[in-house]
Backbone as a ProteinNet text record, in pm:
[ID]
protein_1_A
[PRIMARY]
MKTRMPSDAVPRKPMALGPRRADAKRLDIFHQYQIDPVKEAMNSLIMSAYVSDMGKIKNRAESQLTWKSQRRMGKAIRRAKNMGIIPLLSRRSLKSAQDQ
[TERTIARY]
-745.9	-605.9	-585.2	-500.7	-476.3	-361.3	-383.7	-276.2	-193.3	-68.7	21.9	29.1	28.1	38.5	172	226.5	351.8	340.3	220.2	202.2	207.6	195.5	202.9	346.6	441.5	581.6	625	706.2	760.4	874.9	874	984.7	1115.9	1217.1	1346.5	1444.7	1536.4	1641.7	1741.7	1785.8	1882.2	2014.1	2083.1	2210.4	2310.1	2390.3	2492.9	2606.2	2628	2733.4	2860.8	2855.6	2973.7	2950.6	3053.8	3039.9	3025.5	2972.2	2964.6	3105.7	3117.3	3248.7	3332	3271.8	3346.3	3391.8	3303.4	3339.9	3449	3438.6	3538.4	3675	3679	3807.6	3869.2	3785.5	3835.3	3882.5	3815.7	3846.5	3951.1	3967.7	4055	4201.6	4277.1	4419.1	4497.8	4464.3	4537	4518.3	4398.9	4372.8	4444.8	4443.6	4505.1	4655.6	4722.1	4867.9	4913.4	4819.8	4846.5	4930.5	4884.3	4949.1	4866.7	4934.2	4867.1	4860	4740	4729.6	4794.3	4798.1	4857.5	5007.2	5071.8	5214.9	5242.3	5138.9	5153	5109.5	5099.9	5053.1	5144.9	5271.1	5365.9	5354.1	5279.2	5264.2	5143.1	5169.1	5059.9	4977.2	5035.5	4959.2	4851.7	4885.7	4786.5	4679	4719.5	4623.4	4526.5	4576.5	4489.6	4387	4412.8	4316	4190.6	4200.7	4088.9	4032	4061.9	4011.4	3929.6	3815	3731.3	3795.2	3737	3789.2	3783.5	3691.6	3678.5	3764.5	3842.1	3932.1	3873.1	3754.9	3692.1	3731.3	3734.6	3766.2	3647.9	3675	3567.3	3506.1	3375.2	3309	3337.5	3299.2	3331.5	3263.9	3148.1	3079.4	3158.7	3229.4	3311.1	3449.4	3507.9	3645.3	3654	3545.1	3539.3	3638.2	3668.3	3760.9	3685	3757	3697.6	3679.6	3600.7	3576.4	3707.7	3793.1	3919.9	4008.6	4021	4105.1	4048.7	3916.3	3854.4	3887.6	3878.7	3914.9	4061.6	4147.7	4291.8	4325.6	4255.5	4278.2	4236.7	4125	4082.3	4185.8	4240.7	4344.5	4468.9	4507	4625.5	4605.8	4486.3	4458.8	4460.9	4400.5	4404.3	4547.1	4628.8	4769.5	4843.1	4819.3	4886.6	4846.3	4720	4675.1	4741.7	4751	4812.9	4962.2	5027.1	5170	5196.2	5091.2	5106.7	5145.1	5127.9	5163.4	5058.2	4931.5	4823.5	4747.9	4687.1	4615.2	4493.3	4458.3	4344.2	4210.8	4198.6	4067.9	4049.4	4143.3	4126.2	4206.1	4182.1	4253.5	4377.7	4485.9	4609.8	4599.3	4624.6	4614.9	4735.7	4718.6	4828.2	4939.9	4904.7	5005.3	5101.5	5048.5	5135.3	5215.2	5162.4	5234.3	5352.6	5338.8	5446.7	5557.3	5526.5	5626.7	5729.4	5692.3	5784.1	5872.7
-11092.7	-11123.2	-11273.6	-11308.3	-11448.3	-11502	-11618.5	-11680.1	-11769.3	-11774.4	-11856.1	-11997.2	-12090.3	-12230.8	-12284.7	-12386.1	-12443.9	-12497.7	-12538.4	-12590.9	-12480.4	-12353.2	-12241.4	-12211.5	-12257.6	-12227.7	-12295.6	-12225.4	-12279.2	-12373.6	-12494.2	-12585.2	-12530	-12532.3	-12479.1	-12592.7	-12565.2	-12660.8	-12657.4	-12771.3	-12769	-12704.8	-12645.1	-12581.1	-12682.2	-12638.7	-12726.2	-12739.8	-12859.7	-12883.1	-12933.6	-12962.1	-13012.9	-13154.2	-13213.8	-13348.3	-13454.5	-13568.8	-13681.8	-13727.1	-13807.5	-13849.7	-13918.1	-14010.6	-14083.4	-13989	-13897.2	-13801.6	-13707.1	-13662.3	-13569.8	-13636.9	-13762.4	-13832.8	-13848.6	-13864.3	-13879.3	-13745.9	-13635	-13503.8	-13426.3	-13458.8	-13382.1	-13417.5	-13320.9	-13341.2	-13365.7	-13293.1	-13306.9	-13446.3	-13501.2	-13635.9	-13739.9	-13722.1	-13819.3	-13830.6	-13716.9	-13716.6	-13705.8	-13714.5	-13708.8	-13586.5	-13470.5	-13342.4	-13270.5	-13212.3	-13134.2	-12988.9	-12933.4	-12794.5	-12693.6	-12722.2	-12628.1	-12613.4	-12720.8	-12714.3	-12638.2	-12614.8	-12540.3	-12395.1	-12345.6	-12208.4	-12104	-12136.8	-12042.2	-12036.6	-12127.5	-12134	-12050	-11929.4	-11836.9	-11880.6	-11953.1	-11997.7	-12099	-12190.5	-12288.5	-12219.3	-12131.7	-12063.6	-11977.5	-11907.1	-11817.4	-11893.8	-12020.7	-12100.1	-12129.8	-12123.3	-12154.9	-12030.8	-11912.8	-11786.2	-11720	-11660.7	-11592.2	-11459.2	-11391.8	-11262.5	-11157.3	-11172.7	-11078	-11116.2	-11222.2	-11260.6	-11356.6	-11411.1	-11505.1	-11648.5	-11733.1	-11873.8	-11938.2	-12009.9	-12076	-12185.9	-12205.2	-12310	-12447	-12548.7	-12684.8	-12724.3	-12668.1	-12698.2	-12645.5	-12535.5	-12479.4	-12543.6	-12571.8	-12622.4	-12772.4	-12846.3	-12990.6	-13068.7	-13018.4	-13085	-13173	-13264	-13341.7	-13248.7	-13293.6	-13210.2	-13176.3	-13274.9	-13253.5	-13155.9	-13175.8	-13086.5	-12945.1	-12932.2	-12799.4	-12724.6	-12793.3	-12730.1	-12691.3	-12780.1	-12752.9	-12641.3	-12636.7	-12530.1	-12395.9	-12392.1	-12268.2	-12218.6	-12310.3	-12273.8	-12222.5	-12288	-12246.5	-12108.4	-12081.4	-11951.1	-11842	-11867.9	-11768	-11740.9	-11844.7	-11824.6	-11743.9	-11777	-11705.3	-11558.1	-11530.1	-11390.6	-11317.3	-11382.1	-11318.5	-11297.2	-11384.5	-11368.4	-11270.1	-11229.6	-11134.7	-11198.9	-11329.3	-11399.3	-11376.3	-11375.3	-11342.7	-11222.8	-11141	-11022.3	-11059.2	-10969.9	-10993.7	-10977.2	-10877.2	-10839.8	-10866.3	-10929.3	-10959.6	-11083.9	-11133.9	-11251.6	-11207	-11275.9	-11244.5	-11298.5	-11213.8	-11258.3	-11343.7	-11433.8	-11521	-11442.3	-11334.1	-11254.2	-11190.9	-11135.1	-11072.8	-11178	-11299.2	-11405.3	-11454.4	-11453.7	-11500.2	-11396.9	-11270	-11164.7	-11173.5	-11231.4	-11234.6	-11354.3
12237.9	12253.7	12236.3	12143.2	12111.5	12197.5	12254.2	12332.5	12240.8	12269	12188.1	12244.4	12155.3	12192.1	12140.5	12206	12156.4	12014.5	11976.3	11841.2	11736	11777.2	11683.5	11640.6	11716.3	11687.2	11557.8	11485	11360.6	11396.8	11343.4	11375.5	11320.2	11403.6	11362.7	11339.6	11251.3	11223.5	11339.6	11388.4	11498.8	11455.7	11553.1	11524.2	11470.7	11377	11321.8	11422.6	11471.3	11569.2	11504.6	11377.8	11310.1	11261.3	11206.9	11150.8	11259.1	11218.2	11309.9	11345.9	11449	11498.2	11389.4	11316	11212.9	11101.8	11062.5	10957.5	11005.4	11129.2	11183.2	11191.3	11231.9	11239	11100.9	11000.4	10864	10807.3	10844.6	10788.9	10868.4	10994.5	11083.1	11058.5	11005.5	10976.4	11104.8	11209.7	11335.7	11395.2	11382	11432.8	11347.3	11215.6	11125.6	11147.8	11163.6	11178	11323.5	11415.5	11559.4	11595.7	11547.7	11575.9	11681.8	11778.9	11882.2	11835.3	11813.5	11766.8	11861	11990.5	12085.8	12059.9	12017.1	11987.1	11857.8	11777.9	11652.6	11668.1	11789.4	11813.9	11751.6	11729.9	11671	11518.3	11458.3	11313.3	11272.1	11224.8	11194.7	11074.2	10980.7	10863.7	10903.2	10991	11036.7	11119.3	11208.8	11296.8	11216.2	11115.1	11038.8	10954.8	10926.6	10850.9	10933.6	11065.2	11153.6	11220.9	11164.1	11215.6	11105.6	11141.6	11043.1	11003.4	10905.1	10859.7	10969.6	11063.6	11174.2	11294.4	11283.7	11391.5	11492.2	11464.2	11557.6	11520.8	11620.8	11599.1	11527.6	11418.8	11344.6	11430.3	11414	11491.5	11430.1	11500.5	11460.3	11329.1	11301.3	11176.1	11056.8	11074.4	10966.7	10959.4	11073.8	11075.4	11046.7	11068.3	11044.3	11131.2	11250.1	11341.1	11439.8	11504	11612	11731.7	11830.4	11948.5	12018.2	12033.5	12103.7	12026.8	11896	11815.9	11813.9	11815.1	11815	11944.5	12057.2	12184.9	12186.7	12140.4	12139.6	12041	11927.3	11829.5	11888.1	11958	12023.2	12122.2	12199	12296.1	12223.5	12113.7	12038.2	11976.1	11923.6	11862.6	11968.4	12083.8	12191.6	12236.8	12244.8	12281.4	12175.4	12047.8	11939	11937.7	11966.3	11972.2	12087.9	12203.3	12319.2	12300.3	12223.7	12196.9	12083.5	12012.4	11903	11771.3	11759	11635.7	11528.2	11567.4	11474.1	11529.9	11443	11490.5	11574.9	11666.1	11754.4	11683	11596.9	11542.9	11394.5	11328.7	11187.1	11153	11034	10987.5	10912.9	10935.5	10865.4	10723.8	10625.2	10487	10452.2	10357.6	10317	10250.5	10181.8	10113.1	10213.8	10321.3	10421.6	10497.4	10508.7	10578.1	10495.3	10362.4	10276.6	10263.9	10286.9	10276.6	10388	10500.6	10615.3	10615.5
[MASK]
++++++++++++++++++++++++++++++++++++++++++++++++++++++++++++++++++++++++++++++++++++++++++++++++++++

């Protein structure tokens, strides 16, 4: 019976946490224009851009937001889902959003 040693482990790539602070500030639209994502909870087009096809909130590595904007966006998406503005289990397509 072979015992496992820590040196036997395959080195893993660290989880992607998102862009560095300077990059996030440059890429984050909400930070650039000083918009609070929570105040945009009624805007289904903005909310659906930060939701995956399965209805989950995109992580910071995908959304490219700052930490603060990511937390506020998560809160806004949860509020929009609870109010029925965006679907709970899927992403709202742009075509159906333009029809209304």
